[in-house]
Tab-separated table of C-alpha atoms in Angstrom:
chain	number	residue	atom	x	y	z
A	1269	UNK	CA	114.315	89.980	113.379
A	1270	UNK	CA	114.140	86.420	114.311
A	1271	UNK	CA	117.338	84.708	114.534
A	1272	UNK	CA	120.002	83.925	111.588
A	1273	UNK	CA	117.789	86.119	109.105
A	1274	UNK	CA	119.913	89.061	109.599
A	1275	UNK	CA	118.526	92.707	109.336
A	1276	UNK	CA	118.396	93.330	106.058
A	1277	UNK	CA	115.778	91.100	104.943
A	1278	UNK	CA	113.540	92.317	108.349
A	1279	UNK	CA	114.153	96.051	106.768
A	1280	UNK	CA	112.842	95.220	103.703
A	1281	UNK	CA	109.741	94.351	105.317
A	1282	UNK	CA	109.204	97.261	107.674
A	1283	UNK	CA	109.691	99.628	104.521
A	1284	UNK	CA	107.438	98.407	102.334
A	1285	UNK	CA	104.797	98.487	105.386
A	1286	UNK	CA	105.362	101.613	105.883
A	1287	UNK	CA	105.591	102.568	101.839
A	1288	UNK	CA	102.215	101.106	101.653
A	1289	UNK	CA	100.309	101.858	104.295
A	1290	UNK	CA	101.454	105.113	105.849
A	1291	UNK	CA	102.721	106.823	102.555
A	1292	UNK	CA	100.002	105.348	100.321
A	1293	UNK	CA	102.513	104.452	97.515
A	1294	UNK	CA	101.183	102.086	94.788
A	1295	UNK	CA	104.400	100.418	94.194
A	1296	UNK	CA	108.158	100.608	95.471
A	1297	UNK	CA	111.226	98.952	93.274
A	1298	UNK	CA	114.792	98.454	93.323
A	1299	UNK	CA	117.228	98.010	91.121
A	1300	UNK	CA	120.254	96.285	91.230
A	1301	UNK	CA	123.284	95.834	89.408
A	1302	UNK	CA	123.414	92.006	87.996
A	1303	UNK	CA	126.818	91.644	89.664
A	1304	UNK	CA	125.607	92.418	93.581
A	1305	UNK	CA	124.889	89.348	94.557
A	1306	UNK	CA	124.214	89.552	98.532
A	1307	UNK	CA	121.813	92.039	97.499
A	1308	UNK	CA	120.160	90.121	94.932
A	1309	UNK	CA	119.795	87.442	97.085
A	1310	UNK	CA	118.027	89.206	99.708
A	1311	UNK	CA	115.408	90.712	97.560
A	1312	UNK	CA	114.708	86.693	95.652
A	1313	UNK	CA	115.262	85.263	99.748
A	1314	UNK	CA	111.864	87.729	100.298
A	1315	UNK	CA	110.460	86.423	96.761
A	1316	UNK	CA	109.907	90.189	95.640
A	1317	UNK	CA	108.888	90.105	91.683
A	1318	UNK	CA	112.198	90.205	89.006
A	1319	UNK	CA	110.475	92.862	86.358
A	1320	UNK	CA	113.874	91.974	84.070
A	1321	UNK	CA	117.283	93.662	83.257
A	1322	UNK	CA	116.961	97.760	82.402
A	1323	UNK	CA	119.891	98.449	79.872
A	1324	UNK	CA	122.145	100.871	80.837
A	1325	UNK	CA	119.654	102.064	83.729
A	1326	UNK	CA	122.358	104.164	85.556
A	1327	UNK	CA	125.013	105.582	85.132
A	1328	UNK	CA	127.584	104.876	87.557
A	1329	UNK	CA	131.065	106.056	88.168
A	1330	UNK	CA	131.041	106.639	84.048
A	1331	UNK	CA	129.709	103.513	83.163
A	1332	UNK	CA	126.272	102.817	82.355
A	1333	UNK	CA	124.930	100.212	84.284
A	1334	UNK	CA	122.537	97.608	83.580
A	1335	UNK	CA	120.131	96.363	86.179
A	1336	UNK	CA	117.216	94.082	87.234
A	1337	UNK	CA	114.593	95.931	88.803
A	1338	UNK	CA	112.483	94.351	91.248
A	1339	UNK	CA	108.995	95.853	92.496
A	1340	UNK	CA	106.315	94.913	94.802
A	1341	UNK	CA	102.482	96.573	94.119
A	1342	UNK	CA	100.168	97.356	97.196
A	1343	UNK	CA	97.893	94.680	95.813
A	1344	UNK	CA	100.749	92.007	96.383
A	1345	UNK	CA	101.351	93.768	99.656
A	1346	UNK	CA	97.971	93.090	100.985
A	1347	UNK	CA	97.967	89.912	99.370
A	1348	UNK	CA	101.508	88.729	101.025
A	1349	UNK	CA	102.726	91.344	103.867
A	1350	UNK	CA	101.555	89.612	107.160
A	1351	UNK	CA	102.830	86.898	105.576
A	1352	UNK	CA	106.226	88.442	105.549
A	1353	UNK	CA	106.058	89.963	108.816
A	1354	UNK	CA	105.470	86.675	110.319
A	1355	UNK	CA	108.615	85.180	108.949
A	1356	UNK	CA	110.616	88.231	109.726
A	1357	UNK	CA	109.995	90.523	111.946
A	1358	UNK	CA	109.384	89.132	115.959
């Protein structure tokens, strides 16, 4: 990745490439627990669509765990990918 972006945000552009256009997949999303910050802000850093808390989405060392789930279509793949590429991948 280019420099001071770090590698996560670069990975979560070579997946969903790959998601999309060699898998065929409609849509990936994440979800992530409202607490995990450094990975919230690397999904909002690549402006990858909040779809909203899911209540008690998993259940997690005995606990269920809310979430915010985040997802990205193929249509806003096409629409943004090279885009993101640009910015983060050399």
């Amino acid at each position: 990745g280019k420099s001071g972006h770090g590698a996560t945000p670069a990975a979560l552009v070579v997946g969903p490439g790959f998601a999309f256009v060699a898998l065929r997949l409609r849509r990936i999303q994440t979800a992530i627990i409202p607490r995990n910050r450094s990975s919230r802000r690397v999904v909002e850093k690549l402006d990858i669509r909040d779809e909203g808390v899911a209540l008690r989405y998993l259940e997690i060392n005995g606990a269920w765990e809310d979430h915010i789930r985040y997802a990205l279509t193929t249509e806003e793949w096409v629409e943004r990918g090279s885009a993101l590429c640009a910015e983060w991948i050399d």
